[in-house]
mmCIF file of C-alpha atoms in Angstrom:
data_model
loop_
_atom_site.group_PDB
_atom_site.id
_atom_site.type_symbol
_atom_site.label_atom_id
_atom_site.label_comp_id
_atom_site.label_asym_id
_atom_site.label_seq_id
_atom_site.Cartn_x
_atom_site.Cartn_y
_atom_site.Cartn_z
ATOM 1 C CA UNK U 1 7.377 17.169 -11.795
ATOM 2 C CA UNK U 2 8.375 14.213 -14.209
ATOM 3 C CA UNK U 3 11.630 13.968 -12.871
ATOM 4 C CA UNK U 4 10.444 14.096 -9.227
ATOM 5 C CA UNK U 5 7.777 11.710 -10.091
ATOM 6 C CA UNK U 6 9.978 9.034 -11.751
ATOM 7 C CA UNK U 7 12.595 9.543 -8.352
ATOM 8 C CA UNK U 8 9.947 8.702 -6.113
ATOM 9 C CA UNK U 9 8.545 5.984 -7.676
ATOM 10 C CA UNK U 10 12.853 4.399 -7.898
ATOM 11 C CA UNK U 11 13.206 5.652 -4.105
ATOM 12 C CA UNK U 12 10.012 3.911 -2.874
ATOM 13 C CA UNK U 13 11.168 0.340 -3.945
ATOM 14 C CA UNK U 14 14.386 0.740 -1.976
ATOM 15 C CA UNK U 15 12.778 0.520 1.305
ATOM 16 C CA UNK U 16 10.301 -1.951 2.759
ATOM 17 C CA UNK U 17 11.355 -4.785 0.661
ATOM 18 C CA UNK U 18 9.486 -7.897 1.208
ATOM 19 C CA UNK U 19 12.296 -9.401 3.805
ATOM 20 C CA UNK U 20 11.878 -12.490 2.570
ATOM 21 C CA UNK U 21 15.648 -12.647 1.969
ATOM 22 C CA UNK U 22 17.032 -9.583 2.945
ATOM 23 C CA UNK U 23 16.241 -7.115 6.291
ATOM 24 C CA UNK U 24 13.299 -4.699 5.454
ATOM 25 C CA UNK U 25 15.390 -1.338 5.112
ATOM 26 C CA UNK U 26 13.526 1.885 6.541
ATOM 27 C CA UNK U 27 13.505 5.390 4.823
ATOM 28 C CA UNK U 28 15.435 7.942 6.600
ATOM 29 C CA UNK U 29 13.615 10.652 8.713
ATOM 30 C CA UNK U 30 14.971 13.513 6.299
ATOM 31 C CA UNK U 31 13.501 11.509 3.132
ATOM 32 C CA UNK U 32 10.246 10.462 4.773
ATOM 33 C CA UNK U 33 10.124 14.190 5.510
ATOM 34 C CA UNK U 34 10.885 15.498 2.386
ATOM 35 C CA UNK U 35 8.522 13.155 0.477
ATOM 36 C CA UNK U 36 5.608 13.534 2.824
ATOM 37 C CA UNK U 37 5.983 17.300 2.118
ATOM 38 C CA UNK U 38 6.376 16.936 -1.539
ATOM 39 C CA UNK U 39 3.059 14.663 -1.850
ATOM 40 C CA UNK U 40 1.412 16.502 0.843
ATOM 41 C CA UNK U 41 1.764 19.830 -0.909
ATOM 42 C CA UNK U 42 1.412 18.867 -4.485
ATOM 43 C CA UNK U 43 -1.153 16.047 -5.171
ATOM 44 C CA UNK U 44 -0.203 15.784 -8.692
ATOM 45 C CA UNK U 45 2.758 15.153 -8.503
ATOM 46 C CA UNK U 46 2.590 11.402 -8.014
ATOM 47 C CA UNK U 47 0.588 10.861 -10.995
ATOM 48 C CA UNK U 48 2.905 13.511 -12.930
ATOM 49 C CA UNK U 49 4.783 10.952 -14.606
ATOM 50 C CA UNK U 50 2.145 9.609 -16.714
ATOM 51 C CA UNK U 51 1.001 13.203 -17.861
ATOM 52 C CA UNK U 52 3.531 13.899 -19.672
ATOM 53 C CA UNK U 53 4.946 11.362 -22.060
ATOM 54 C CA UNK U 54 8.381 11.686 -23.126
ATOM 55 C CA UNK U 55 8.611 11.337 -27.080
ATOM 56 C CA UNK U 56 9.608 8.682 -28.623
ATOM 57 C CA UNK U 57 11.524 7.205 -31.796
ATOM 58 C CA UNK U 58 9.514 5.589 -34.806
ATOM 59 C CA UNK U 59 9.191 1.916 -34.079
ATOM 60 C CA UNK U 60 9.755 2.282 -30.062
ATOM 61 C CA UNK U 61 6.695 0.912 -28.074
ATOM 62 C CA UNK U 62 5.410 2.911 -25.550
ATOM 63 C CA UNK U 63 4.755 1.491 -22.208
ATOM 64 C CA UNK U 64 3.254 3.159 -19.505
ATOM 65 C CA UNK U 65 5.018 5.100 -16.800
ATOM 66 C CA UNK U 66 4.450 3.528 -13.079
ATOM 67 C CA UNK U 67 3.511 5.972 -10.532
ATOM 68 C CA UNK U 68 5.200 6.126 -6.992
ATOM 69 C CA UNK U 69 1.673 5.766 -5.028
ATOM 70 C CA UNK U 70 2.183 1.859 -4.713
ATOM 71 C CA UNK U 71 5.368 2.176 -3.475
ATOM 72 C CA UNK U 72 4.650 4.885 -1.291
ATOM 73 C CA UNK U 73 1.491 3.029 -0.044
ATOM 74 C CA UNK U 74 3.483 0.082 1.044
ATOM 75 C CA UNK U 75 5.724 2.593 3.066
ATOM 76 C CA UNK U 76 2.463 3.858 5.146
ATOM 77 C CA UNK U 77 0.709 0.334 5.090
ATOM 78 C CA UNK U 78 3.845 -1.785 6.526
ATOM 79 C CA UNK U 79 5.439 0.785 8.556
ATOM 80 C CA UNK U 80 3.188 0.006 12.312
ATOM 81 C CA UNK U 81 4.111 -3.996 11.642
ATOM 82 C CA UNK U 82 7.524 -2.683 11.847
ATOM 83 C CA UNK U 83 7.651 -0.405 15.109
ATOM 84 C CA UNK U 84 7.987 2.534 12.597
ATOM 85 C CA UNK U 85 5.660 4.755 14.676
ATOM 86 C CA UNK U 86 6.667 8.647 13.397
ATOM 87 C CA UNK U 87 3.628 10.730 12.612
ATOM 88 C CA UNK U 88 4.967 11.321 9.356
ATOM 89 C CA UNK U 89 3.514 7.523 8.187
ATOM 90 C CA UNK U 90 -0.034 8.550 8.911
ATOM 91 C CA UNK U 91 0.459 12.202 7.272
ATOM 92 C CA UNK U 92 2.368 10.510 3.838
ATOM 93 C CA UNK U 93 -0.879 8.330 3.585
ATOM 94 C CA UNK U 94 -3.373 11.207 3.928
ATOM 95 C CA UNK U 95 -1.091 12.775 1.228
ATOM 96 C CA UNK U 96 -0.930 9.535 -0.665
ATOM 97 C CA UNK U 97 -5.279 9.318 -0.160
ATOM 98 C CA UNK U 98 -5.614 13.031 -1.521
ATOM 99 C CA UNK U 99 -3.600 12.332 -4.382
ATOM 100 C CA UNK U 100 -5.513 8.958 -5.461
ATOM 101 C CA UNK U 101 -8.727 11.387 -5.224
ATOM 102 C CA UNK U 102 -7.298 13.891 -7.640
ATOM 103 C CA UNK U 103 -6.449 11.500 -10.292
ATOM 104 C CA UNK U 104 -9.078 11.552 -13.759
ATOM 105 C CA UNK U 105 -10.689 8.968 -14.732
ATOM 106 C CA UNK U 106 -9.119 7.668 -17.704
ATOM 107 C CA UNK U 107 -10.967 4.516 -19.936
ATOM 108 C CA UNK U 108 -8.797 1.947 -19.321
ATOM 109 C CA UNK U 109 -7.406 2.478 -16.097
ATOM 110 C CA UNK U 110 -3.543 3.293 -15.990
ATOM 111 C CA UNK U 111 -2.573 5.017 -12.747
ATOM 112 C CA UNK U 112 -2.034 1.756 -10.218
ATOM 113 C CA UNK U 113 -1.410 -1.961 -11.198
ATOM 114 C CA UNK U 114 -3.374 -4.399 -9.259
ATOM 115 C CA UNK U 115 -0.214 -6.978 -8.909
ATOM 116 C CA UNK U 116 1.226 -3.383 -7.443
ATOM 117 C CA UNK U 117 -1.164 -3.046 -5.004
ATOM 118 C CA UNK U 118 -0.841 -6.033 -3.667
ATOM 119 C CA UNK U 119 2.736 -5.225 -2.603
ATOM 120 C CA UNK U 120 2.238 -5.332 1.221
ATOM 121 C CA UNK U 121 0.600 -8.767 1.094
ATOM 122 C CA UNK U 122 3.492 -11.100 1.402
ATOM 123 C CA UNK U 123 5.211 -8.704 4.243
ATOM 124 C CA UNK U 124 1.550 -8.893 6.054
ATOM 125 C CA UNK U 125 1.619 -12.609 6.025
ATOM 126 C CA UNK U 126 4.736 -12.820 7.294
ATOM 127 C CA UNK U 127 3.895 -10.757 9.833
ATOM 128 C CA UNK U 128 0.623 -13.034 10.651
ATOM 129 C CA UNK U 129 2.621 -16.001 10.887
ATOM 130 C CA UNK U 130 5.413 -15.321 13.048
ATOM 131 C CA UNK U 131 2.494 -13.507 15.145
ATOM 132 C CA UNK U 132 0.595 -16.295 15.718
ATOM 133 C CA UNK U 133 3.848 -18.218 16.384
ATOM 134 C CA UNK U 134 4.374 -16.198 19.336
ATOM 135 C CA UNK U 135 0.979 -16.553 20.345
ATOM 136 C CA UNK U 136 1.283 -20.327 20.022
ATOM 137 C CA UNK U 137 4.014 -20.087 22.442
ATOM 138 C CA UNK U 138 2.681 -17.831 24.920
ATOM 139 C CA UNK U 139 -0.882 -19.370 25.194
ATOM 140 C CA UNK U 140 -3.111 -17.812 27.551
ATOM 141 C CA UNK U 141 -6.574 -18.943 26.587
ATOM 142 C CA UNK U 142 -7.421 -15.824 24.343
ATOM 143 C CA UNK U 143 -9.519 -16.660 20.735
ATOM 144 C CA UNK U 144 -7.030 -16.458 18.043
ATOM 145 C CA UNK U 145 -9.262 -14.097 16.086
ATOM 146 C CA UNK U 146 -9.485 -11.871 18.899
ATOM 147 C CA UNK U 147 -5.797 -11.494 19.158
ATOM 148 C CA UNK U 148 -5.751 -10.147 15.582
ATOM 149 C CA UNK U 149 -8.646 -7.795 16.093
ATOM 150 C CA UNK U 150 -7.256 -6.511 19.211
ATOM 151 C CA UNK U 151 -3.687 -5.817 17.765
ATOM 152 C CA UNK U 152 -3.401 -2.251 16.972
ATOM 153 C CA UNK U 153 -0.456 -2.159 14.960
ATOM 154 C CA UNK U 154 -1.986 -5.280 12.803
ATOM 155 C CA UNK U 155 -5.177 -3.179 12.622
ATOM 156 C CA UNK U 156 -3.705 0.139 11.645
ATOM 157 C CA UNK U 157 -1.870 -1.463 8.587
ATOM 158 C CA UNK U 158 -5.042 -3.212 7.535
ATOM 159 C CA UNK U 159 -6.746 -0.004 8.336
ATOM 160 C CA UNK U 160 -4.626 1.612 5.938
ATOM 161 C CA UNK U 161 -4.631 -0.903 3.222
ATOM 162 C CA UNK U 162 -8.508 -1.276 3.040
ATOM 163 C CA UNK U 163 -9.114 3.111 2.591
ATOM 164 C CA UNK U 164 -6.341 2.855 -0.506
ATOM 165 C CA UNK U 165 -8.058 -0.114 -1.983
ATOM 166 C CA UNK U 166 -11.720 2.059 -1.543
ATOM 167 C CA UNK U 167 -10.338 5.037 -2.573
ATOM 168 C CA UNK U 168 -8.783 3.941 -5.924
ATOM 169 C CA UNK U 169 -11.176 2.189 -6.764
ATOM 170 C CA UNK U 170 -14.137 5.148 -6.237
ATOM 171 C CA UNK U 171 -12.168 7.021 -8.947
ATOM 172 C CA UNK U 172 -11.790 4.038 -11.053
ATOM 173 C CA UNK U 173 -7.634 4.104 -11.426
ATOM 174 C CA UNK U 174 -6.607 0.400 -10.775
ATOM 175 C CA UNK U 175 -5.955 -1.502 -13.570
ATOM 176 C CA UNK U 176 -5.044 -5.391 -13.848
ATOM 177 C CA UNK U 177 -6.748 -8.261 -12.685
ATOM 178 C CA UNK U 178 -9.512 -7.242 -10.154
ATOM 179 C CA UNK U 179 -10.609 -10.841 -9.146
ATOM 180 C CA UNK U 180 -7.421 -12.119 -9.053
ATOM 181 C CA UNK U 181 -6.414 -9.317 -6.901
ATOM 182 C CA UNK U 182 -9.420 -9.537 -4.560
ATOM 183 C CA UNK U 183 -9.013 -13.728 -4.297
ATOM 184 C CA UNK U 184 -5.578 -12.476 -3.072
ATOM 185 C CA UNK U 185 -7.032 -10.032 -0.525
ATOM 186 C CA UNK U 186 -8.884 -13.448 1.431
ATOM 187 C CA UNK U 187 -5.444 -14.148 2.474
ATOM 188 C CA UNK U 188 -5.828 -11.115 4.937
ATOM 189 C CA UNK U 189 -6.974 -11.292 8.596
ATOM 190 C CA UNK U 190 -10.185 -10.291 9.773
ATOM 191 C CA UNK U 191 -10.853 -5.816 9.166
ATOM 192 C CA UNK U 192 -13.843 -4.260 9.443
ATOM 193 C CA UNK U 193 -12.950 -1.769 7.046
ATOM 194 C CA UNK U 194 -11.467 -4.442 4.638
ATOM 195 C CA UNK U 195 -14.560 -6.636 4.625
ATOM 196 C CA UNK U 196 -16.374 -3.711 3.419
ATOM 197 C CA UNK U 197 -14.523 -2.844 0.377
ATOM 198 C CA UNK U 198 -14.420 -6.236 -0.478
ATOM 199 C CA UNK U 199 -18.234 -7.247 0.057
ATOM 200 C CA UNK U 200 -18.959 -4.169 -1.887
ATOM 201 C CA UNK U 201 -16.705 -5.408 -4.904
ATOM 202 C CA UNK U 202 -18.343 -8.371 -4.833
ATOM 203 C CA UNK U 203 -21.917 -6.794 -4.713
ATOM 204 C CA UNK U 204 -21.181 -4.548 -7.300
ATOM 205 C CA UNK U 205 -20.183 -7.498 -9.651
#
């Protein structure tokens, strides 16, 4: 489970890349398959890598394994802004949600970085931009905030985003700047879902 662990967590970063400079790369079906199956069927398995520490020589400092679920997440959270429509997105986030759930609480935190999390941002504000571009061009009267609630895709992704942020944080496994990460989060569009989880952060302050 280690080994599969640390491969997911090195396959996840080779696909939906920011695009800033390079084009966003897509998993193959047969991987997506294969890892939705893995994580579907074993919800340890993403956390595996920190649960068993490899030993290590006097004097070495130990740092902390990093799981696969941000990686993964950003698969599941960017793939509708990118036309990447198979089932097996919406399936590897359930999988992804279940395994978040199963993870024990631990005092700190250790499972998911907060600068992690926030992997889909930049890709989301991309997407915003060169959205509202087109809109720009194409004006036909409609309220610009309307045209982001009313775009599914846009919605689904945010959708997404918002139930991994309220999930890992109900079992208390994010670790890493919270307000930081949350001032970040403001950047976002308008999501029913996300202005819950972050109005409840902020109550619960």
């Amino acid at each position: 489970p280690q080994f599969t662990a640390n491969f997911l967590t090195a396959v996840s970063n080779l696909y939906f890349n920011d695009g800033n400079k390079n084009p966003i790369l897509f998993p193959p079906t047969n991987l997506l398959e294969m890892i939705t199956l893995w994580v579907k069927d074993n919800t340890g398995l993403c956390i595996a890598a920190q649960q068993t520490q490899s030993s290590l020589p006097p004097g070495a400092i130990a740092m902390e394994a990093t799981t696969p679920i941000a990686g993964l997440l950003n698969w599941t959270i960017l793939a509708p802004l990118h036309g990447q429509t198979s089932e097996l997105y919406g399936k590897l986030h359930l999988g992804l949600l279940n395994s978040i759930l199963e993870i024990q609480p631990v005092t700190p935190p250790r499972a998911i970085s907060a600068a992690h999390l926030l992997q889909p941002l930049g890709n989301i504000i991309r997407y915003l931009i060169d959205y509202q571009r087109k809109c720009k061009e194409n004006d036909n009267g409609i309220d610009k905030q309307n045209r982001l609630i009313e775009n599914a895709e846009l919605q689904l992704s945010l959708d997404r985003y918002a139930q991994a942020i309220q999930v890992a944080l109900s079992v208390n496994c994010v670790y890493g700047n919270m307000d930081d990460f949350f001032y970040q989060l403001t950047q976002l569009p308008p999501n029913r879902l996300l202005h819950i989880v972050t109005h409840t952060h902020k109550s619960n302050k």
